Coordinates of C-alpha atoms in Angstrom, one line a residue:
X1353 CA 25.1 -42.8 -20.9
X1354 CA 21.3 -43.0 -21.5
X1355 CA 22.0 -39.2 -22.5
X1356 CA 24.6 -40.0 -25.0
X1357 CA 22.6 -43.2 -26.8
X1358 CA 19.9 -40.5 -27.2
X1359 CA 22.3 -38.3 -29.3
X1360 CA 23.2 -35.8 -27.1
X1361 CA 26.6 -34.0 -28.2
X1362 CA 27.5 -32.0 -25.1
X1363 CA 27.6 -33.1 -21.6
X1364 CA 29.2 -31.5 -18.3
X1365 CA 28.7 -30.7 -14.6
X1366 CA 27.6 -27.9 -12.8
X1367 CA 29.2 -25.9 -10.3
X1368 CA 30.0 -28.2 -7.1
X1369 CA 31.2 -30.7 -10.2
X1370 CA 35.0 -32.0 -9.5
X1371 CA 37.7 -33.2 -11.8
X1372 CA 36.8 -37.0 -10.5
X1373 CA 33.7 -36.5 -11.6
X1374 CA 34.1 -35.0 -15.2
X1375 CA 37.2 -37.8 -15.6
X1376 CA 34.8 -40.4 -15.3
X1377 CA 32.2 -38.6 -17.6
X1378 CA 35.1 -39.0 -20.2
X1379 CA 35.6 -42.7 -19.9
X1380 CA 31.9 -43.3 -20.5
X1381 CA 32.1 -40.8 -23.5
X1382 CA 35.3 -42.8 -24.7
X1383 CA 33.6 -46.4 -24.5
X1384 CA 30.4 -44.7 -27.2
X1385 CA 30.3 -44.3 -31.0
X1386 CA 28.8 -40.8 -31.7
X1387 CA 24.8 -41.2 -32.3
X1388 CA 23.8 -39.7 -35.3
X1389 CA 20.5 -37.4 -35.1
X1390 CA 18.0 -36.7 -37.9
X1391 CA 15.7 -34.0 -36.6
X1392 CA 12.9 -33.0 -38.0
X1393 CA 13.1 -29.2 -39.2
X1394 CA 9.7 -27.8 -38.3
X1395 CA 9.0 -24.0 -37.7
X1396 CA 7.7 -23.3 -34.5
X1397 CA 7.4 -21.0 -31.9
X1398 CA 7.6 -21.5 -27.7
X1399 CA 6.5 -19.6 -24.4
X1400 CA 8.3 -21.1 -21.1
X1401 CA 5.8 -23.3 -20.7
X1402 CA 4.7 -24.1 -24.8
X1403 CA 5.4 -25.2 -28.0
X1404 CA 3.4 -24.0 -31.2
X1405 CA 4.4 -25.6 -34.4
X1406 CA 3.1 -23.4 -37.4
X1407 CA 1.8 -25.1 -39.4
X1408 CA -1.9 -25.4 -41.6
X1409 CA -4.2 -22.4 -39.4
X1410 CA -2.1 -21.2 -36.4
X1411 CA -3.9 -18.4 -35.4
X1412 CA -1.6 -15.2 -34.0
X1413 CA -4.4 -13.0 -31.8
X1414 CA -3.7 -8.7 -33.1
X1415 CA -5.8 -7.0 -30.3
X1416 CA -2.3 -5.8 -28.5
X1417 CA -1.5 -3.7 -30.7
X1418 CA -2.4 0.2 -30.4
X1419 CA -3.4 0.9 -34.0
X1420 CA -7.1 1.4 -34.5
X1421 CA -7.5 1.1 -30.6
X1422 CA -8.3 4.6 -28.5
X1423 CA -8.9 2.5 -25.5
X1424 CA -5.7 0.5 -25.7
X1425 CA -3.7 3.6 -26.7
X1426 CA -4.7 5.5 -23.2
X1427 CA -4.2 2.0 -21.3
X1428 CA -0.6 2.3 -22.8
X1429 CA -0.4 6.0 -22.0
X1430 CA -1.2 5.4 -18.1
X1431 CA 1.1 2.1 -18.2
X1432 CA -1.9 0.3 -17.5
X1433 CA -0.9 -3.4 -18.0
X1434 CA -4.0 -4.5 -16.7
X1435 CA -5.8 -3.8 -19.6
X1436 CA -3.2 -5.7 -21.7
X1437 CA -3.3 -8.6 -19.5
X1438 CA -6.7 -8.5 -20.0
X1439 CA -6.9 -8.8 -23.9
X1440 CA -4.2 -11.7 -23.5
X1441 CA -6.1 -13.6 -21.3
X1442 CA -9.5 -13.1 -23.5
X1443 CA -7.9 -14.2 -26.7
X1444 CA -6.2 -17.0 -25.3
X1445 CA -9.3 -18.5 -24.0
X1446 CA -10.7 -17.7 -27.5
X1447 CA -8.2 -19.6 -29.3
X1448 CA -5.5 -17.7 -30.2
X1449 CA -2.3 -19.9 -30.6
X1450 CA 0.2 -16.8 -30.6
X1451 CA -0.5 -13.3 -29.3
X1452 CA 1.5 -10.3 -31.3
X1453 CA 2.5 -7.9 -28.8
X1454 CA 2.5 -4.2 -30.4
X1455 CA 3.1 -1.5 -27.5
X1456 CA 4.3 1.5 -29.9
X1457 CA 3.1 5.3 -28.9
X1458 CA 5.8 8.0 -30.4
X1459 CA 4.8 9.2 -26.6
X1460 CA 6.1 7.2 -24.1
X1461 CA 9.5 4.9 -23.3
X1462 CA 9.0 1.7 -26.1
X1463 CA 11.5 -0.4 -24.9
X1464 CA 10.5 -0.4 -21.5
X1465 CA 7.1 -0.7 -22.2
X1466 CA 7.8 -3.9 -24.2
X1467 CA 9.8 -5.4 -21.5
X1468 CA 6.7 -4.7 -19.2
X1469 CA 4.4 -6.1 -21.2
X1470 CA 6.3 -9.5 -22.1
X1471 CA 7.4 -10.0 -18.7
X1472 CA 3.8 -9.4 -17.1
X1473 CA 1.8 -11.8 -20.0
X1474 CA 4.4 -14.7 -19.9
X1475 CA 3.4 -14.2 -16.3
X1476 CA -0.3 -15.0 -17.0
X1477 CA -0.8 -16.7 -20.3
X1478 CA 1.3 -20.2 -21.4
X1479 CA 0.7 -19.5 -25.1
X1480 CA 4.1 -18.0 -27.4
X1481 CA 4.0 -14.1 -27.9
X1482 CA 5.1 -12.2 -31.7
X1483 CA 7.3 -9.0 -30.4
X1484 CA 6.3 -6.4 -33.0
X1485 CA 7.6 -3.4 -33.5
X1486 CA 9.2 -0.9 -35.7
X1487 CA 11.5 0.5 -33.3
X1488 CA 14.8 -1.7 -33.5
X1489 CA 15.7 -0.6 -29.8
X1490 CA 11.9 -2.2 -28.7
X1491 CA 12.6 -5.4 -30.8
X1492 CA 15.9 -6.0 -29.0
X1493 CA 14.2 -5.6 -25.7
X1494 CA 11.4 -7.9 -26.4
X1495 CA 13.8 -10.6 -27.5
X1496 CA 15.9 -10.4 -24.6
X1497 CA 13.3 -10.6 -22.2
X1498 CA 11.2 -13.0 -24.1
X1499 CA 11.5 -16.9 -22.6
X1500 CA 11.5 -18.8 -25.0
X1501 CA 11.3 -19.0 -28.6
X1502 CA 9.7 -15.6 -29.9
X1503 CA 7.9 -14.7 -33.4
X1504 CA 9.9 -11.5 -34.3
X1505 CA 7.8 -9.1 -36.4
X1506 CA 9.7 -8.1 -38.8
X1507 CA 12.2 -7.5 -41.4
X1508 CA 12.0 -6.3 -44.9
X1509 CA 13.9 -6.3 -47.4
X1510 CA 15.6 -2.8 -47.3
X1511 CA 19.3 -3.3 -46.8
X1512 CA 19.1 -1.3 -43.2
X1513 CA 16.6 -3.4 -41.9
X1514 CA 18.2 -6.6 -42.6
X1515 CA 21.1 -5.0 -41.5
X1516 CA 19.8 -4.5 -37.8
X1517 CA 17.0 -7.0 -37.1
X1518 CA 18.8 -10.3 -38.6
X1519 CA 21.4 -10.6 -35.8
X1520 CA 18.8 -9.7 -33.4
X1521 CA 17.0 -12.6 -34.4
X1522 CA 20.2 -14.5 -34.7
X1523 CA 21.3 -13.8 -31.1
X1524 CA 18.3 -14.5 -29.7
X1525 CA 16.9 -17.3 -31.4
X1526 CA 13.6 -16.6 -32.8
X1527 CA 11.8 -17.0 -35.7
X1528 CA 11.6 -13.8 -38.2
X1529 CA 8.2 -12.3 -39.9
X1530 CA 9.6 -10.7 -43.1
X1531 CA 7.8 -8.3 -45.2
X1532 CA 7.5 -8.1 -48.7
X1533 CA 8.8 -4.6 -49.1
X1534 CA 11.5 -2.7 -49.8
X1535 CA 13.2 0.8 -50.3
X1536 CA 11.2 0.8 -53.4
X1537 CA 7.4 0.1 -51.5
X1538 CA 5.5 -3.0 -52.1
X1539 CA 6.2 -4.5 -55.5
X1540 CA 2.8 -4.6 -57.6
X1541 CA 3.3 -8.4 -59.2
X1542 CA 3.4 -11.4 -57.1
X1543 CA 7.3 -11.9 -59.0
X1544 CA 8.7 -8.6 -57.6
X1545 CA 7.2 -9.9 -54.0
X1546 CA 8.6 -13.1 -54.0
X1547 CA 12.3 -11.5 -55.2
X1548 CA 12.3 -10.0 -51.6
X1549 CA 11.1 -13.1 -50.0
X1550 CA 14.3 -14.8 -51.4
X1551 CA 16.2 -12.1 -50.6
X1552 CA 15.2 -12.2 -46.8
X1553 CA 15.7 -16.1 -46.8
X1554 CA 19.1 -15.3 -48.2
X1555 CA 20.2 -12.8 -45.8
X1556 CA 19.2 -14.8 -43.3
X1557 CA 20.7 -17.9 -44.5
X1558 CA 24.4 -15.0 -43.8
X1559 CA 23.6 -15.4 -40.2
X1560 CA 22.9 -18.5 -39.6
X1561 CA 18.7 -18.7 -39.6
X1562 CA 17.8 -21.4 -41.4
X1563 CA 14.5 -21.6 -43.9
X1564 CA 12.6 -22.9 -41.4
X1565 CA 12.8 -20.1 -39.1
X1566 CA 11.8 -17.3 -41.4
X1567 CA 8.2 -16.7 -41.7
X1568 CA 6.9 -14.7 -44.9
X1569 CA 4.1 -12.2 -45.4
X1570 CA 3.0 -11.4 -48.8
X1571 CA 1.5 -8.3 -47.4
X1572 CA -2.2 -7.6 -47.4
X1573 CA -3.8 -4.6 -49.3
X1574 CA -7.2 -3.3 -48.7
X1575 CA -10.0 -4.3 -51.6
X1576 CA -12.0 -1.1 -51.0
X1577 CA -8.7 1.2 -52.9
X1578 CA -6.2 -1.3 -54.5
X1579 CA -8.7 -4.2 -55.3
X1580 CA -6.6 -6.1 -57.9
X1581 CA -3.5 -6.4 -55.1
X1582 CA -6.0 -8.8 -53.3
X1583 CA -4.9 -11.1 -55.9
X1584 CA -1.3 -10.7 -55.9
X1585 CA -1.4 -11.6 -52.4
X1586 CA -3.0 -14.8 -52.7
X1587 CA -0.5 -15.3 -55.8
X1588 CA 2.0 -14.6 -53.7
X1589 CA 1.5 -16.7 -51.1
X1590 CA 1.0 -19.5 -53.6
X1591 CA 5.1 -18.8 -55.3
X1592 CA 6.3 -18.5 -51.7
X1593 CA 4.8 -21.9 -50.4
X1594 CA 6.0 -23.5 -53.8
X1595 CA 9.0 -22.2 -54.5
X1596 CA 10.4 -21.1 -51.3
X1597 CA 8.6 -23.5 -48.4
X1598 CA 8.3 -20.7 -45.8
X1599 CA 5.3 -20.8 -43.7
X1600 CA 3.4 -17.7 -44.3
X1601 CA 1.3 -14.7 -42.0
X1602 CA -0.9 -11.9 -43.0
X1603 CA -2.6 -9.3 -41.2
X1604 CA -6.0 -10.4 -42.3
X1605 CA -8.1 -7.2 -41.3
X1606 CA -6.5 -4.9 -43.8
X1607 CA -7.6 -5.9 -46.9
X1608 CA -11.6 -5.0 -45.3
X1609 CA -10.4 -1.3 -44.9
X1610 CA -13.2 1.4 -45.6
X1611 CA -15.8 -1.2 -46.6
X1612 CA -18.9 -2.2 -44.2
X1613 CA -19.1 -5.5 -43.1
X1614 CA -15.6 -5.9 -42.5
X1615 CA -15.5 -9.3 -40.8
X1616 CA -17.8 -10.6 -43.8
X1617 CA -14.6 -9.7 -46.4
X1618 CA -11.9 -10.5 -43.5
X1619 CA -13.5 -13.9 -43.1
X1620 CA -13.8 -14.5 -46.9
X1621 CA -10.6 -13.6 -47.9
X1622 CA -9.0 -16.0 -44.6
X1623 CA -10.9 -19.0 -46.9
X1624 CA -9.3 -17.8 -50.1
X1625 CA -5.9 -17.1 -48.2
X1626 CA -5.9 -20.6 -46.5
X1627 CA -6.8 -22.1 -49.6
X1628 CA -3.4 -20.3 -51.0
X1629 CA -1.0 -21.3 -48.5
X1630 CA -1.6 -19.2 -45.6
X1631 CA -0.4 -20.8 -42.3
X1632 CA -0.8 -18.0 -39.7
X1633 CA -3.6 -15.6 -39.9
X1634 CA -3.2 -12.4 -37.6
X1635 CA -6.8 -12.1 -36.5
X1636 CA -9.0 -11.3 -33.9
X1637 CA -9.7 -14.2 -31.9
X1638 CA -12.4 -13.0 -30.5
X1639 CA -14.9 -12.6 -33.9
X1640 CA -17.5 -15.2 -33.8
X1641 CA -17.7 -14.8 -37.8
X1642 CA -14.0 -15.6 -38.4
X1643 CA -13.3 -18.0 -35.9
X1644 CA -17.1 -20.0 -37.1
X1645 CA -14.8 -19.8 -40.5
X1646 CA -11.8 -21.3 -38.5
X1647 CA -13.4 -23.8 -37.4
X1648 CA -14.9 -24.8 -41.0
X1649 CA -11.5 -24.6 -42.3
X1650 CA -9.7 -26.8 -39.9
X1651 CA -11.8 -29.9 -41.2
X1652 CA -10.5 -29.6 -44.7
X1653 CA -7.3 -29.6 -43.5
X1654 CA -7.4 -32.7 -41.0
X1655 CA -6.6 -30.9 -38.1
X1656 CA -9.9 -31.3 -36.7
X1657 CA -10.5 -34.8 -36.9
X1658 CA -13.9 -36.1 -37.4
X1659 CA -15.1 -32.6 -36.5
X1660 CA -14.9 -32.8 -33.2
X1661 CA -13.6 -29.1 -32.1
X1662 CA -16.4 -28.0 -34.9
X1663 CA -19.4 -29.9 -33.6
X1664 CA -18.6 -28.4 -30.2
X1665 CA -18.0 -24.7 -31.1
X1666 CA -21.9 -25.0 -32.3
X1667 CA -23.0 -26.3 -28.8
X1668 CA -21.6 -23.7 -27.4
X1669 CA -23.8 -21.0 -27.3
X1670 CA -21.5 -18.7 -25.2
X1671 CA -19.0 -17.9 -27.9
X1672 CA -17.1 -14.7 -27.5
X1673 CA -18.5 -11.6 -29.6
X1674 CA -16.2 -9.0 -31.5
X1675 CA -17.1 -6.6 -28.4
X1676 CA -15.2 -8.6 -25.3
X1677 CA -17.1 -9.1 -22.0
X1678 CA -15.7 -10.6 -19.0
X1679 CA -18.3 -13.2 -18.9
X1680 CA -16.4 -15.9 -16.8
X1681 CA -17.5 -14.5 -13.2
X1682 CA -14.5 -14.8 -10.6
X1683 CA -14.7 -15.1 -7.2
X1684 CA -11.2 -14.0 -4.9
X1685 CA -10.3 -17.8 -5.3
X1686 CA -10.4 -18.3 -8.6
X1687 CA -8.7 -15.1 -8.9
X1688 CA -6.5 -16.7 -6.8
X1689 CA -5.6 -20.2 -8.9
X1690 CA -5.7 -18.0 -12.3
X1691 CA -2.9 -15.5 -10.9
X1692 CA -5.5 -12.7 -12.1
X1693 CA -3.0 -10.4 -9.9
X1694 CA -4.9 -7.1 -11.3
X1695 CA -8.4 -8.5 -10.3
X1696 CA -7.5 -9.5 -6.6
X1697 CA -6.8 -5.9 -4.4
X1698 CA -10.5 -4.5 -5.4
X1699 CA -12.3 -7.8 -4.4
X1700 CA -10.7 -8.0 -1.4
X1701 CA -11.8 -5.0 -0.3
X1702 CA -15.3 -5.3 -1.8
X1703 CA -15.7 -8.5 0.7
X1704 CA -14.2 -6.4 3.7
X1705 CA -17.5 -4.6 3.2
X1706 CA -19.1 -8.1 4.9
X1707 CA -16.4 -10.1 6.0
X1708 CA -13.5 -9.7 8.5
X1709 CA -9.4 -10.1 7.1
X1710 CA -9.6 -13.6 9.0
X1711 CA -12.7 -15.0 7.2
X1712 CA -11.4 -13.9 3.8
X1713 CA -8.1 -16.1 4.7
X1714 CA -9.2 -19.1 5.6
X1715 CA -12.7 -18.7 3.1
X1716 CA -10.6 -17.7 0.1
X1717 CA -6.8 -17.8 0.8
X1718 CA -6.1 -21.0 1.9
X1719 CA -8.4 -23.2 -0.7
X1720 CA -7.2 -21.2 -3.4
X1721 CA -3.4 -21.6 -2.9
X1722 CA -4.3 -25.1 -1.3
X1723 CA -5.9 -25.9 -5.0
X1724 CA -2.7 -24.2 -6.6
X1725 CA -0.2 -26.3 -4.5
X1726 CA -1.9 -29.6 -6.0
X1727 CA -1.7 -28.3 -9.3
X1728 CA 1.6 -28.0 -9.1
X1729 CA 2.6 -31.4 -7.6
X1730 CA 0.8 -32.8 -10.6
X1731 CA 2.5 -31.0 -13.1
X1732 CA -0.6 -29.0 -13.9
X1733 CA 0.7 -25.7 -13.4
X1734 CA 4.6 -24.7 -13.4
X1735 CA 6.6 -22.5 -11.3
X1736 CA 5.8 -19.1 -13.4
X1737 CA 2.0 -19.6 -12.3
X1738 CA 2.6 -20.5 -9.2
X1739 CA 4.3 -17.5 -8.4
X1740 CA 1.4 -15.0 -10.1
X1741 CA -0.6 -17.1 -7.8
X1742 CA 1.4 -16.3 -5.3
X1743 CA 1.5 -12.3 -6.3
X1744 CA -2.4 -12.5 -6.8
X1745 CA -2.8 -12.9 -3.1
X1746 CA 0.1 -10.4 -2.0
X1747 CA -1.8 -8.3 -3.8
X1748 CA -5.3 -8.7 -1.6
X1749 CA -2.8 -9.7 1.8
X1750 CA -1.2 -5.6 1.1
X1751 CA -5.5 -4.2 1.4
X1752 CA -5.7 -6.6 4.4
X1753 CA -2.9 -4.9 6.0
X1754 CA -4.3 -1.6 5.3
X1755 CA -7.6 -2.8 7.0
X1756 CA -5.5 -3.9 9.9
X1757 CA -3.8 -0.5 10.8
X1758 CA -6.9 1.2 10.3
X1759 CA -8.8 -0.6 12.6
X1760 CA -6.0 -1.1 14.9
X1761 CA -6.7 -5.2 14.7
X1762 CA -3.5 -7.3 15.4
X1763 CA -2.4 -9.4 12.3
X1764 CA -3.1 -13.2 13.1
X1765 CA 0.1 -15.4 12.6
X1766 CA 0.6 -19.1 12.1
X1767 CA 3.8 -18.7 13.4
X1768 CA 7.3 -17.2 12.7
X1769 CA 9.9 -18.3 10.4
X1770 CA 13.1 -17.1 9.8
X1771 CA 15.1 -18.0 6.8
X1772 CA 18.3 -17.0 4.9
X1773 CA 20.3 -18.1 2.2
X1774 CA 23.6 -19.3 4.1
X1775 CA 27.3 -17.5 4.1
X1776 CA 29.3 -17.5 1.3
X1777 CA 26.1 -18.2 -1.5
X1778 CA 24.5 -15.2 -3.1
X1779 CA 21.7 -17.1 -4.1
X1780 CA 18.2 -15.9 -3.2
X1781 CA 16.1 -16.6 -6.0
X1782 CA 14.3 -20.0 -4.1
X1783 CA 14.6 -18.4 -1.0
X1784 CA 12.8 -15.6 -1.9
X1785 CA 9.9 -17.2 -3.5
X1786 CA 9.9 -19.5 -0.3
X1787 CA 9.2 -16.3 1.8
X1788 CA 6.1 -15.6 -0.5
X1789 CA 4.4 -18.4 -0.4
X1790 CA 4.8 -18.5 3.0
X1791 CA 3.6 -15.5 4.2
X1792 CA 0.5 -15.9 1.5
X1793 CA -0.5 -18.9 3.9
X1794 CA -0.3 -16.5 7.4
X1795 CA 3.4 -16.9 8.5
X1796 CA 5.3 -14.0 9.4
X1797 CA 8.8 -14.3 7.8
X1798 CA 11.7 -12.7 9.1
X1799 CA 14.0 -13.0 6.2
X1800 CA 17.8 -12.1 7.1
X1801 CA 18.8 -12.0 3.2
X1802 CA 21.5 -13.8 1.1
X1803 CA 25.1 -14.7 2.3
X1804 CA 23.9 -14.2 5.3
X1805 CA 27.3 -14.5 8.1
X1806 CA 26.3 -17.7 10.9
X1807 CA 27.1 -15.6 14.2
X1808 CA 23.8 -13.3 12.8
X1809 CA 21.8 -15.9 12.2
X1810 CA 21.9 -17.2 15.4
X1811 CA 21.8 -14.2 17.4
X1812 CA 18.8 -12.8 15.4
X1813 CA 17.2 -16.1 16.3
X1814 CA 17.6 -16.2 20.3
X1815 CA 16.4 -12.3 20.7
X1816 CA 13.7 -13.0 18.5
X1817 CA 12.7 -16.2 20.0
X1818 CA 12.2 -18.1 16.8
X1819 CA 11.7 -21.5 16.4
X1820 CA 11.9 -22.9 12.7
X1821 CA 14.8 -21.6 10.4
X1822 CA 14.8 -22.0 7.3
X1823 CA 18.3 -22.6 5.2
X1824 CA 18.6 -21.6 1.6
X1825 CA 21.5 -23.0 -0.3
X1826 CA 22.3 -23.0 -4.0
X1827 CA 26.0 -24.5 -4.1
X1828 CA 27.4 -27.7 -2.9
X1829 CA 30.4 -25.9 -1.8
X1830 CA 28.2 -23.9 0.3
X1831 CA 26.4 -26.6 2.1
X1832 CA 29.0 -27.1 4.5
X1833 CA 27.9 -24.0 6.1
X1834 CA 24.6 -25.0 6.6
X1835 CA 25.7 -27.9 8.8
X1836 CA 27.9 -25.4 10.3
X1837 CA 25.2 -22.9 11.3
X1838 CA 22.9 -25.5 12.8
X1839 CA 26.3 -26.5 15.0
X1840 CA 26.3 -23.3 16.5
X1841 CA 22.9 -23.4 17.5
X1842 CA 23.9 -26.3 19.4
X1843 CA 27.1 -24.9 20.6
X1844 CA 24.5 -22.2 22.4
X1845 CA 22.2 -24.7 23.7
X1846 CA 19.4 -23.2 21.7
X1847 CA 16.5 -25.6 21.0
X1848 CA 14.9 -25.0 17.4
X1849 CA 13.9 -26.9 14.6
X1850 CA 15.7 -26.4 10.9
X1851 CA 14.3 -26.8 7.1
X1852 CA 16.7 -26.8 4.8
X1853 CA 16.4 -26.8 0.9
X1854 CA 18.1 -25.5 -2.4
X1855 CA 18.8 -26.7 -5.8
X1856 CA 21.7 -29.2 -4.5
X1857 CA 20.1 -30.2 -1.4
X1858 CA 18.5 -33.8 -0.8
X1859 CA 17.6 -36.2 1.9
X1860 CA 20.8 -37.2 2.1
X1861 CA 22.4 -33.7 2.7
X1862 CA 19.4 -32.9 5.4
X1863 CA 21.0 -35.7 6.9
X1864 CA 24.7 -34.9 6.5
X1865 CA 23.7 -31.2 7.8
X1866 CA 22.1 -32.1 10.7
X1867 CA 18.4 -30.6 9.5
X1868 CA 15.2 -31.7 10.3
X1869 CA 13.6 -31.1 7.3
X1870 CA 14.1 -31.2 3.7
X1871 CA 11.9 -29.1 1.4
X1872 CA 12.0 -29.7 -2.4
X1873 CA 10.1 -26.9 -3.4
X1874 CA 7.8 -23.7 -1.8
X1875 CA 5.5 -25.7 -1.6
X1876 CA 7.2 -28.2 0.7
X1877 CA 7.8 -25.6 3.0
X1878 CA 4.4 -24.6 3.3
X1879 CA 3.5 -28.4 5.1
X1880 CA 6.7 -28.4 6.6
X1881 CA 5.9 -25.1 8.6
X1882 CA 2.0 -26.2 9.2
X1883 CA 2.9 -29.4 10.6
X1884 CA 5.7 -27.9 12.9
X1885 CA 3.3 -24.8 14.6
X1886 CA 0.3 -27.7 14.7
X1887 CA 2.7 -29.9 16.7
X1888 CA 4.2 -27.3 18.3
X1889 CA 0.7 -25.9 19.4
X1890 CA -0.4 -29.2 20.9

């Protein structure tokens, strides 16, 4: 009802849901008058985990993106995504709002590449990501994988373009970049450029993309060859702001092409560019001259209130350079907590050098995932981080294990566990992640799989002398064969304990299932299992 009052105009049940229950969802329906909704139409952007509304300087970090970049290029060759992780992570920490995501090379497999890379920096970073590309195949690939809302860079306005990336954008929700070109080039006057802006609103407006989701850029020319186009861009942006009400982008570093000094002109013309409507400079983040400029610019425009952000970027004396360094220093536990996956194998075995595979667990293993595990039951961090958390210190367990076997040494174990998702539910998703955690705290895990028969459980469990199972369940209708499983541990006479969790599952189904323990989440599982082995041990 509370959902309904609040304007919401479709409501159901899951699976699990009966006819009862939807019947009676009808009757409330019946006894409300419709709630009318005004939204506000505001163009912005999301991640998983992160809305970005564009608006005044929202600032869209270019350094993924191949052009101009030898070292990038041959990262992208050896599908090195550790040097792409790191440039996201160094120009989100510098500011960037939005990260474009460029990963085109006529020499290797685009698409997949681009699905790589999106998968692998939503995995790190919370900020929204603009899929650009040229290739419509990439673009489609990106979008798909993308979670959330994307920035989709771009469309023009050539009649094949909007032909093939406008129902891309459509399908997948994003917002559009579009270009002010056509078959024809760039138009010369700031008129002919905003004709194509109207036309790519238009087209849009054919499938369904409202105004607020199309994103315009005039186009930036370089001063050094075409100097008078500098000021059609700023004209431009001035007729599209006025006449169409798109937010706008440019890619700022063009128009310093072939002239020294370059962040000197890029910085100058992000004043004049602001000044004519610009919302979403694509930038590099990491320029101490542009983002100085920035931060000047965000006090005219009130969205640094009484200075604040300003006053403390000139305190800071360790502002990043237009050269990156790693400067933070990380130890294998902060490693650990940042899900800095790529960092955590070498480190590991650079401490082998002085410390034994134990000593490294309970010195960096344990505190950092015991940190992580607090963040998340504050709401701090979200179930994406705490799985690269979690895949950070697979990472450093895998060159343990190698130590291990080559030194003969005898893995330490916490104890054993075995869990499954139960018959007749293919769900494994929360299962799986379960089994990670877990064995990234010490347990060995014997997982039996997904729809996973109850004769097999049990029999695995008695010949391997387990004592704590854990049950996976997804389904209400499947529940019933949790209880039934732990029956036919009882039927055998076999003594062992039983966690059971799943989206469905509550204290009261623990109950009705006969379990001794209910975990909500991994992390649940993870004080389930250490209080049952410290009990069990005493």
């Amino acid at each position: 009802k509370k959902l309904l009052q609040a304007g919401v105009r479709i409501i159901g049940g899951c699976c699990g849901t009966t006819p009862e229950f939807i019947q009676k969802l009808r009757q409330v329906i019946d006894t409300l008058s419709l709630v009318e909704t005004k939204p506000r139409r505001i163009t912005a952007v999301t991640s998983g985990l992160e809305t970005v509304e564009i608006n005044n300087l929202t600032l869209i970090g270019e350094r993924i993106n191949p052009t101009g970049k030898p070292k990038l290029k041959a990262a992208l060759r050896q599908h090195d995504l550790d040097y792409l992780l790191r440039e996201a992570i160094l120009q989100k920490e510098a500011g960037a709002d939005i990260l474009d995501v460029n990963v085109g090379l006529p020499e290797i497999d685009e698409s997949q590449m681009m699905i790589d890379a999106v998968v692998n920096i939503q995995g790190l970073v919370s900020v929204p990501l603009q899929i650009d590309s040229s290739d419509i195949a990439a673009l489609e690939a990106g979008a798909r994988y993308y979670n959330g809302v994307p920035l989709i860079n771009s469309v023009n306005g050539k009649a094949e373009s909007l032909r093939e990336v406008l129902p891309i954008v459509a399908k997948y929700g994003g917002v559009v970049l579009g270009l002010c070109l056509d078959s024809e080039g760039i138009p010369l006057t700031a008129k002919g450029r905003l004709e194509i802006a109207e036309r790519i609103v238009n087209a849009a407006k054919d499938h369904d993309i409202p105004r607020e989701r199309v994103m315009i850029d005039p186009l930036v020319l370089t001063a050094s060859a075409q100097q008078a186009q500098v000021q059609v861009t700023l004209d431009t942006l001035r007729l599209i702001k006025t006449q169409l009400g798109c937010k706008t982008a440019v890619g700022l570093s063009n128009v310093s092409f072939g002239l020294p000094n370059r962040e000197l002109i890029n910085a100058s013309f992000l004043a004049a560019a602001t000044g004519a409507g610009l919302d979403a400079p694509i930038m590099n983040p990491l320029s101490e001259t542009m983002q100085q400029v920035v931060y000047s610019l965000r006090i005219f425009s009130m969205q640094d209130v009484d200075s604040v952000a300003y006053i403390k970027s000139q305190q800071d004396k360790n502002l990043a350079t237009s050269e990156p360094k790693e400067t933070e220093i990380l130890d294998l536990k902060a490693m650990i907590i940042k899900g800095r996956k790529e960092l955590t194998a070498k480190e590991t075995k650079r401490l082998l050098a002085s410390l034994t595979p134990l000593e490294i667990v309970e010195n960096f293993f344990i505190p950092a995932l015991d940190t992580v595990g607090q963040l998340f039951e504050t709401g701090e961090l979200f179930l994406p981080q705490l799985m690269r958390s979690a895949e950070a210190t697979q990472q450093a367990q895998d060159v343990l294990k190698e130590q291990l076997e080559l030194t003969g040494e005898q893995k330490t174990s916490r104890g054993r566990i075995l869990l499954c998702t139960v018959e007749g539910d293919i769900h494994d998703i929360g299962k799986n992640i379960v089994k990670m955690i877990l064995e990234n705290y010490g347990f060995e895990v014997l997982d039996l799989g997904k729809d996973v028969p109850i004769n097999q459980v049990v029999e695995v469990a008695i010949a391997e002398n387990i004592r704590l199972i854990g049950l996976s369940a997804l389904m209400t209708t499947t529940v019933q064969n949790m209880k039934k499983t732990i029956e036919a541990f009882k039927d055998r006479g076999y003594e062992a304990s039983f966690m059971v969790g799943g989206a469905v599952l509550n204290e009261e189904y623990r109950e009705f299932v006969g379990a001794d323990y209910y975990a909500k989440d991994a992390m649940a599982s993870v004080e389930i299992a250490q209080a049952f082995f410290k009990k069990d041990r005493e």
